[in-house]
Amino acid sequence: MRYPWIDWVRFLAALAVLCEHVRGMVFVEYSALPGDHKTLAVLGFYYVTRLGHEAYLLFFVLSGFLVGGKLLDRVMAKTHCSLEYAIDRFTRIYTVLLPALIFTGIVTAVLSKDLGATTFLGNLVGLQGVVTEYYGGNLPLWTLSFETWFYVVGGSLAHVLQTRRISPLVAVLLLISMGVFVKLGALMLFCWLIGAASWYARPRNKSFMAVVLGFCLMSVGSVAMQFSRGTVSIDVERYRFWLAIEPCMPLLFAFGVGLVLQQLLLWKTGNRVANRIDNVGSIAAASSYSLYLIHYPILLLLVGLGWRRSAEISVNSMGVFAALLLGNLFFAWLFFLGFESNTKSVRNFVRRRLVTSTAAN
């Protein structure tokens, strides 16, 4: 089932990640710009293109909202099927992840870097950041380890709640998950759970104040996280207050996202213009997962081939920035057509094979 406006959230989050990485490749740091280029507009441009971390958090909350929340609904309705859930999540991740890892490996080989079979396998099973590095330097892969184990934890707990017992397999999965989150940190898991709770506690009526509160929480959380992140452009020592409360800011941001998502569910597309806008969002969001996983290897390839960053903001440099954005969006769409668009077919194939195998046994 598709929800109006939620697809726009998915696309804009993926675009925010892309913008941060492309801007970091095209332009030098803000502090390295000439003095006459450090205008308020340029500062705003650098801020807007530095929201990648917030976009990651938004992805986690949205995943909890749509996956964890519906999982909780099925458990409460006693309609949860662990096998169907496993097939659904497995095919969603690996229909894109496996070809993305292969593409990353090709780029790594072109750049004459070590491919690392162990690292490939570690990333394939969601252990990047736990026992291996990110394969081929593909930075966005760090979130896939979190996402994979969110699904494992969610599915395991759902099975326990549904069956009222802990099977040996579930016990092993939960123990491994605990070890993974000891290494990765549990903060992002709490963000995912906030998303799930936001779905489960979604209101029936629209509330303008809930939207305002949600955006206020997101804004405060974002500003605090921006000040706490490493930067050479601003002396953050003057903002010790923000640094002191930063550890809880991702949760504040997540609560804000949850409130906004709840309200977006209630905003129906009631006219032709709204329907068209929503349809554009659905088309744009269709390839967001592909865009997320393959844009960074493309940028690494350009850097490896000798790309140099610009030390000024000009029509030409902004044109290059826009061209790289559009180029990555286009390539992601091709990748989507080749792989991600076939997720449903892959899912049905896996389901048929499992049914056939079960019947044969």
CSV table of C-alpha atoms in Angstrom, one decimal:
chain,number,residue,atom,x,y,z
A,1,MET,CA,0.0,0.0,0.0
A,2,ARG,CA,1.3,3.5,-0.9
A,3,TYR,CA,0.7,6.5,1.3
A,4,PRO,CA,0.4,10.0,-0.1
A,5,TRP,CA,3.4,12.3,0.5
A,6,ILE,CA,5.5,9.6,2.2
A,7,ASP,CA,7.3,8.9,-1.0
A,8,TRP,CA,8.4,12.5,-1.2
A,9,VAL,CA,10.0,12.0,2.3
A,10,ARG,CA,11.9,9.0,1.0
A,11,PHE,CA,13.1,10.8,-2.1
A,12,LEU,CA,14.1,14.1,-0.3
A,13,ALA,CA,16.1,12.1,2.3
A,14,ALA,CA,18.0,10.2,-0.5
A,15,LEU,CA,18.6,13.5,-2.3
A,16,ALA,CA,19.9,15.2,0.9
A,17,VAL,CA,22.5,12.4,1.2
A,18,LEU,CA,23.4,12.8,-2.4
A,19,CYS,CA,23.7,16.6,-2.1
A,20,GLU,CA,26.1,16.4,0.9
A,21,HIS,CA,28.4,13.9,-0.9
A,22,VAL,CA,28.4,15.8,-4.2
A,23,ARG,CA,28.9,19.2,-2.6
A,24,GLY,CA,31.9,17.7,-0.6
A,25,MET,CA,33.4,16.5,-3.9
A,26,VAL,CA,32.7,19.7,-6.0
A,27,PHE,CA,33.6,22.4,-3.5
A,28,VAL,CA,36.2,22.9,-0.8
A,29,GLU,CA,35.2,23.4,2.8
A,30,TYR,CA,33.4,26.7,3.7
A,31,SER,CA,36.4,27.9,5.6
A,32,ALA,CA,38.6,27.5,2.5
A,33,LEU,CA,36.5,29.7,0.3
A,34,PRO,CA,37.7,33.2,-0.6
A,35,GLY,CA,36.4,35.9,1.8
A,36,ASP,CA,34.1,37.5,-0.8
A,37,HIS,CA,32.4,34.2,-1.4
A,38,LYS,CA,31.4,33.7,2.2
A,39,THR,CA,27.9,35.2,1.9
A,40,LEU,CA,24.8,34.3,3.8
A,41,ALA,CA,23.4,32.6,0.7
A,42,VAL,CA,26.5,30.4,0.4
A,43,LEU,CA,26.4,29.6,4.1
A,44,GLY,CA,22.8,28.5,3.7
A,45,PHE,CA,23.8,26.4,0.7
A,46,TYR,CA,26.5,24.7,2.8
A,47,TYR,CA,24.1,24.1,5.6
A,48,VAL,CA,21.4,22.6,3.4
A,49,THR,CA,24.0,20.3,1.8
A,50,ARG,CA,25.2,19.2,5.1
A,51,LEU,CA,22.1,17.4,6.2
A,52,GLY,CA,23.1,13.9,5.3
A,53,HIS,CA,23.2,12.7,8.9
A,54,GLU,CA,19.7,14.0,9.5
A,55,ALA,CA,18.6,12.2,6.3
A,56,TYR,CA,20.1,8.9,7.6
A,57,LEU,CA,18.1,9.3,10.8
A,58,LEU,CA,15.0,10.1,8.8
A,59,PHE,CA,15.5,6.9,6.9
A,60,PHE,CA,15.7,4.9,10.1
A,61,VAL,CA,12.5,6.5,11.6
A,62,LEU,CA,10.7,6.0,8.3
A,63,SER,CA,11.8,2.3,8.2
A,64,GLY,CA,10.5,1.8,11.7
A,65,PHE,CA,7.3,3.6,10.8
A,66,LEU,CA,6.5,1.6,7.7
A,67,VAL,CA,8.2,-1.8,8.5
A,68,GLY,CA,8.2,-1.9,12.3
A,69,GLY,CA,4.8,-0.3,12.8
A,70,LYS,CA,3.1,-2.7,10.4
A,71,LEU,CA,4.9,-5.6,11.9
A,72,LEU,CA,3.5,-4.6,15.3
A,73,ASP,CA,0.0,-4.3,13.7
A,74,ARG,CA,0.3,-7.9,12.4
A,75,VAL,CA,1.4,-9.2,15.8
A,76,MET,CA,-1.5,-7.5,17.6
A,77,ALA,CA,-3.9,-8.9,15.0
A,78,LYS,CA,-2.2,-12.4,15.2
A,79,THR,CA,-1.6,-12.4,11.5
A,80,HIS,CA,2.2,-12.3,11.5
A,81,CYS,CA,4.0,-14.9,9.5
A,82,SER,CA,7.7,-15.1,10.2
A,83,LEU,CA,8.5,-16.8,6.9
A,84,GLU,CA,6.7,-14.2,4.9
A,85,TYR,CA,8.3,-11.4,6.8
A,86,ALA,CA,11.8,-12.9,6.3
A,87,ILE,CA,11.2,-13.3,2.5
A,88,ASP,CA,9.9,-9.7,2.2
A,89,ARG,CA,12.8,-8.1,4.0
A,90,PHE,CA,15.4,-10.4,2.5
A,91,THR,CA,14.4,-9.6,-1.1
A,92,ARG,CA,13.9,-5.9,-0.3
A,93,ILE,CA,17.5,-5.7,0.9
A,94,TYR,CA,19.4,-8.0,-1.4
A,95,THR,CA,17.8,-7.4,-4.8
A,96,VAL,CA,19.6,-4.0,-4.7
A,97,LEU,CA,22.5,-4.7,-2.2
A,98,LEU,CA,24.1,-7.6,-4.1
A,99,PRO,CA,24.4,-5.8,-7.5
A,100,ALA,CA,25.4,-2.6,-5.7
A,101,LEU,CA,28.3,-4.4,-4.0
A,102,ILE,CA,29.3,-5.9,-7.3
A,103,PHE,CA,29.2,-2.4,-8.9
A,104,THR,CA,31.3,-1.1,-6.0
A,105,GLY,CA,33.7,-3.9,-6.6
A,106,ILE,CA,34.1,-3.0,-10.2
A,107,VAL,CA,34.8,0.6,-9.3
A,108,THR,CA,37.3,-0.6,-6.8
A,109,ALA,CA,39.0,-2.8,-9.4
A,110,VAL,CA,39.2,0.1,-11.9
A,111,LEU,CA,40.9,2.2,-9.2
A,112,SER,CA,43.4,-0.6,-8.6
A,113,LYS,CA,42.4,-1.0,-5.0
A,114,ASP,CA,42.2,-4.2,-2.9
A,115,LEU,CA,38.8,-5.8,-3.4
A,116,GLY,CA,38.8,-7.7,-0.1
A,117,ALA,CA,36.7,-10.8,-0.4
A,118,THR,CA,36.2,-10.9,3.4
A,119,THR,CA,35.0,-7.4,3.4
A,120,PHE,CA,32.6,-8.2,0.6
A,121,LEU,CA,31.1,-11.1,2.6
A,122,GLY,CA,31.0,-9.0,5.8
A,123,ASN,CA,29.0,-6.3,4.0
A,124,LEU,CA,26.8,-8.9,2.4
A,125,VAL,CA,25.6,-10.2,5.8
A,126,GLY,CA,25.3,-6.8,7.4
A,127,LEU,CA,28.5,-6.8,9.5
A,128,GLN,CA,30.1,-3.7,8.1
A,129,GLY,CA,31.1,-1.5,11.1
A,130,VAL,CA,31.1,-4.6,13.3
A,131,VAL,CA,33.8,-6.9,12.0
A,132,THR,CA,34.6,-5.3,8.6
A,133,GLU,CA,35.0,-2.0,6.9
A,134,TYR,CA,32.6,-0.6,4.3
A,135,TYR,CA,33.2,-2.4,1.1
A,136,GLY,CA,35.1,-0.4,-1.5
A,137,GLY,CA,34.9,2.7,0.7
A,138,ASN,CA,31.1,3.0,-0.1
A,139,LEU,CA,30.3,5.1,2.9
A,140,PRO,CA,26.4,4.8,2.8
A,141,LEU,CA,26.8,1.0,3.4
A,142,TRP,CA,27.2,1.8,7.1
A,143,THR,CA,23.4,2.2,7.4
A,144,LEU,CA,22.7,-1.2,5.8
A,145,SER,CA,24.2,-3.0,8.8
A,146,PHE,CA,21.8,-1.1,11.1
A,147,GLU,CA,18.9,-1.7,8.8
A,148,THR,CA,19.6,-5.4,8.5
A,149,TRP,CA,19.7,-5.9,12.2
A,150,PHE,CA,16.7,-3.7,12.8
A,151,TYR,CA,14.8,-6.3,10.7
A,152,VAL,CA,16.3,-9.2,12.5
A,153,VAL,CA,15.4,-7.8,16.0
A,154,GLY,CA,11.9,-6.8,14.8
A,155,GLY,CA,11.2,-10.2,13.2
A,156,SER,CA,12.6,-12.1,16.2
A,157,LEU,CA,10.6,-10.2,18.8
A,158,ALA,CA,7.5,-10.5,16.6
A,159,HIS,CA,8.0,-14.2,16.5
A,160,VAL,CA,8.3,-14.4,20.3
A,161,LEU,CA,5.2,-12.3,20.8
A,162,GLN,CA,3.2,-14.3,18.3
A,163,THR,CA,4.2,-17.8,19.5
A,164,ARG,CA,4.8,-17.0,23.2
A,165,ARG,CA,8.0,-18.9,23.2
A,166,ILE,CA,11.7,-18.4,22.2
A,167,SER,CA,12.9,-21.0,19.8
A,168,PRO,CA,16.7,-21.9,19.6
A,169,LEU,CA,17.0,-20.0,16.3
A,170,VAL,CA,15.3,-16.9,17.6
A,171,ALA,CA,17.5,-17.0,20.8
A,172,VAL,CA,20.6,-17.2,18.6
A,173,LEU,CA,19.5,-14.3,16.4
A,174,LEU,CA,18.7,-12.1,19.4
A,175,LEU,CA,22.1,-12.9,21.0
A,176,ILE,CA,23.9,-12.0,17.8
A,177,SER,CA,21.8,-8.8,17.5
A,178,MET,CA,22.8,-7.8,21.0
A,179,GLY,CA,26.4,-8.3,20.1
A,180,VAL,CA,26.0,-6.3,16.9
A,181,PHE,CA,24.4,-3.3,18.7
A,182,VAL,CA,26.9,-3.4,21.5
A,183,LYS,CA,29.4,-2.7,18.7
A,184,LEU,CA,27.3,-0.3,16.6
A,185,GLY,CA,25.5,1.4,19.4
A,186,ALA,CA,21.8,1.2,20.2
A,187,LEU,CA,20.9,4.8,19.5
A,188,MET,CA,19.8,4.2,15.9
A,189,LEU,CA,17.7,1.2,17.1
A,190,PHE,CA,15.8,3.5,19.4
A,191,CYS,CA,15.2,5.8,16.4
A,192,TRP,CA,13.8,2.9,14.5
A,193,LEU,CA,11.6,1.9,17.5
A,194,ILE,CA,10.3,5.5,17.7
A,195,GLY,CA,9.2,5.2,14.1
A,196,ALA,CA,7.4,1.9,14.9
A,197,ALA,CA,5.7,3.5,17.9
A,198,SER,CA,4.7,6.5,15.8
A,199,TRP,CA,2.9,4.2,13.4
A,200,TYR,CA,1.2,2.3,16.2
A,201,ALA,CA,0.1,5.4,18.0
A,202,ARG,CA,-1.0,7.3,14.9
A,203,PRO,CA,-3.9,9.7,15.4
A,204,ARG,CA,-7.2,9.8,13.6
A,205,ASN,CA,-7.4,13.5,13.2
A,206,LYS,CA,-5.2,16.2,11.7
A,207,SER,CA,-3.3,18.5,14.0
A,208,PHE,CA,-1.6,21.6,12.8
A,209,MET,CA,0.1,21.9,16.2
A,210,ALA,CA,1.5,18.4,15.9
A,211,VAL,CA,3.1,19.4,12.6
A,212,VAL,CA,4.6,22.6,14.1
A,213,LEU,CA,5.9,20.7,17.1
A,214,GLY,CA,7.4,18.0,14.9
A,215,PHE,CA,9.3,20.5,12.8
A,216,CYS,CA,10.4,22.4,15.9
A,217,LEU,CA,11.9,19.2,17.4
A,218,MET,CA,13.5,18.3,14.1
A,219,SER,CA,15.0,21.8,13.8
A,220,VAL,CA,16.4,21.9,17.3
A,221,GLY,CA,17.8,18.4,16.9
A,222,SER,CA,19.4,19.3,13.5
A,223,VAL,CA,21.0,22.5,14.7
A,224,ALA,CA,22.5,20.7,17.8
A,225,MET,CA,23.8,17.8,15.6
A,226,GLN,CA,25.3,20.3,13.1
A,227,PHE,CA,27.2,22.0,15.9
A,228,SER,CA,28.5,18.7,17.3
A,229,ARG,CA,29.7,17.3,14.0
A,230,GLY,CA,33.3,17.8,13.1
A,231,THR,CA,33.9,21.0,11.2
A,232,VAL,CA,36.8,23.3,10.4
A,233,SER,CA,34.5,26.2,9.3
A,234,ILE,CA,33.0,27.2,12.7
A,235,ASP,CA,34.6,27.3,16.2
A,236,VAL,CA,32.1,24.9,17.9
A,237,GLU,CA,33.8,25.4,21.3
A,238,ARG,CA,31.6,28.5,21.7
A,239,TYR,CA,28.6,26.3,21.7
A,240,ARG,CA,29.4,23.9,24.5
A,241,PHE,CA,25.7,23.8,25.5
A,242,TRP,CA,24.8,22.1,22.3
A,243,LEU,CA,27.7,19.7,22.6
A,244,ALA,CA,26.6,18.7,26.1
A,245,ILE,CA,23.1,17.8,25.1
A,246,GLU,CA,24.0,16.3,21.6
A,247,PRO,CA,23.7,12.6,22.6
A,248,CYS,CA,20.0,12.9,23.0
A,249,MET,CA,19.4,15.1,19.9
A,250,PRO,CA,19.0,12.3,17.4
A,251,LEU,CA,16.1,11.0,19.6
A,252,LEU,CA,14.6,14.5,19.7
A,253,PHE,CA,14.9,14.7,15.9
A,254,ALA,CA,13.4,11.2,15.6
A,255,PHE,CA,10.4,12.1,17.8
A,256,GLY,CA,9.8,15.2,15.5
A,257,VAL,CA,10.0,13.0,12.4
A,258,GLY,CA,7.5,10.6,13.9
A,259,LEU,CA,5.0,13.4,14.6
A,260,VAL,CA,5.3,14.7,11.0
A,261,LEU,CA,4.9,11.3,9.5
A,262,GLN,CA,1.8,10.7,11.5
A,263,GLN,CA,0.2,13.8,10.1
A,264,LEU,CA,1.4,13.1,6.5
A,265,LEU,CA,-0.7,9.9,6.6
A,266,LEU,CA,-3.8,12.1,7.1
A,267,TRP,CA,-3.1,14.5,4.3
A,268,LYS,CA,-5.0,12.9,1.4
A,269,THR,CA,-4.5,13.9,-2.3
A,270,GLY,CA,-7.9,15.5,-2.9
A,271,ASN,CA,-7.5,17.3,-6.2
A,272,ARG,CA,-5.8,16.9,-9.6
A,273,VAL,CA,-2.8,19.1,-8.8
A,274,ALA,CA,-2.1,17.3,-5.5
A,275,ASN,CA,-2.4,13.9,-7.2
A,276,ARG,CA,0.1,14.9,-9.8
A,277,ILE,CA,2.6,16.2,-7.2
A,278,ASP,CA,2.2,12.9,-5.2
A,279,ASN,CA,2.6,10.8,-8.4
A,280,VAL,CA,5.9,12.7,-9.2
A,281,GLY,CA,7.1,11.9,-5.7
A,282,SER,CA,6.3,8.2,-6.2
A,283,ILE,CA,8.3,8.1,-9.4
A,284,ALA,CA,11.2,10.0,-7.8
A,285,ALA,CA,11.2,7.8,-4.7
A,286,ALA,CA,11.1,4.5,-6.7
A,287,SER,CA,14.9,4.6,-7.2
A,288,SER,CA,15.8,6.1,-3.9
A,289,TYR,CA,17.3,2.9,-2.5
A,290,SER,CA,19.4,2.4,-5.7
A,291,LEU,CA,20.5,6.0,-5.6
A,292,TYR,CA,21.5,5.6,-2.0
A,293,LEU,CA,23.8,2.7,-2.6
A,294,ILE,CA,25.4,3.5,-6.0
A,295,HIS,CA,26.1,7.2,-6.0
A,296,TYR,CA,29.1,7.1,-3.7
A,297,PRO,CA,31.1,4.6,-5.9
A,298,ILE,CA,30.5,6.9,-8.8
A,299,LEU,CA,31.9,9.9,-6.9
A,300,LEU,CA,34.9,7.7,-5.7
A,301,LEU,CA,35.6,6.8,-9.3
A,302,LEU,CA,35.7,10.5,-10.4
A,303,VAL,CA,38.0,11.4,-7.5
A,304,GLY,CA,40.2,8.4,-8.3
A,305,LEU,CA,40.4,9.6,-11.9
A,306,GLY,CA,41.8,13.0,-10.8
A,307,TRP,CA,38.8,15.2,-10.0
A,308,ARG,CA,39.7,18.5,-8.3
A,309,ARG,CA,37.5,20.5,-6.0
A,310,SER,CA,36.6,24.1,-6.8
A,311,ALA,CA,37.6,26.9,-4.4
A,312,GLU,CA,35.0,29.3,-5.5
A,313,ILE,CA,31.2,29.5,-6.0
A,314,SER,CA,30.5,30.4,-9.6
A,315,VAL,CA,28.0,29.7,-12.3
A,316,ASN,CA,30.4,27.1,-13.7
A,317,SER,CA,31.0,25.3,-10.4
A,318,MET,CA,27.3,25.3,-9.6
A,319,GLY,CA,26.6,24.0,-13.0
A,320,VAL,CA,29.0,21.1,-12.3
A,321,PHE,CA,27.2,20.5,-9.0
A,322,ALA,CA,23.8,20.3,-10.7
A,323,ALA,CA,25.2,18.1,-13.5
A,324,LEU,CA,26.6,15.6,-11.0
A,325,LEU,CA,23.3,15.5,-9.2
A,326,LEU,CA,21.3,14.9,-12.4
A,327,GLY,CA,23.9,12.4,-13.6
A,328,ASN,CA,23.7,10.3,-10.4
A,329,LEU,CA,19.9,10.5,-10.4
A,330,PHE,CA,19.8,9.2,-14.0
A,331,PHE,CA,22.3,6.4,-13.3
A,332,ALA,CA,20.3,5.4,-10.2
A,333,TRP,CA,17.2,5.2,-12.4
A,334,LEU,CA,18.9,2.9,-14.8
A,335,PHE,CA,20.1,0.8,-11.8
A,336,PHE,CA,16.5,0.8,-10.6
A,337,LEU,CA,15.2,-0.5,-13.9
A,338,GLY,CA,17.8,-3.2,-13.9
A,339,PHE,CA,17.4,-4.4,-10.4
A,340,GLU,CA,15.2,-2.7,-7.8
A,341,SER,CA,12.1,-2.7,-10.1
A,342,ASN,CA,12.3,-6.5,-10.1
A,343,THR,CA,12.0,-6.8,-6.3
A,344,LYS,CA,8.5,-8.1,-6.5
A,345,SER,CA,9.4,-10.7,-9.1
A,346,VAL,CA,12.4,-11.8,-7.0
A,347,ARG,CA,10.2,-12.1,-4.0
A,348,ASN,CA,7.7,-14.2,-5.8
A,349,PHE,CA,10.4,-16.4,-7.1
A,350,VAL,CA,11.9,-17.0,-3.7
A,351,ARG,CA,8.5,-17.7,-2.2
A,352,ARG,CA,7.7,-20.3,-4.9
A,353,ARG,CA,11.0,-22.0,-4.4
A,354,LEU,CA,10.5,-22.2,-0.7
A,355,VAL,CA,7.0,-23.5,-1.1
A,356,THR,CA,8.2,-26.1,-3.6
A,357,SER,CA,11.1,-27.1,-1.3
A,358,THR,CA,8.8,-27.4,1.7
A,359,ALA,CA,6.3,-29.5,-0.2
A,360,ALA,CA,9.1,-31.8,-1.5
A,361,ASN,CA,10.3,-32.4,2.1
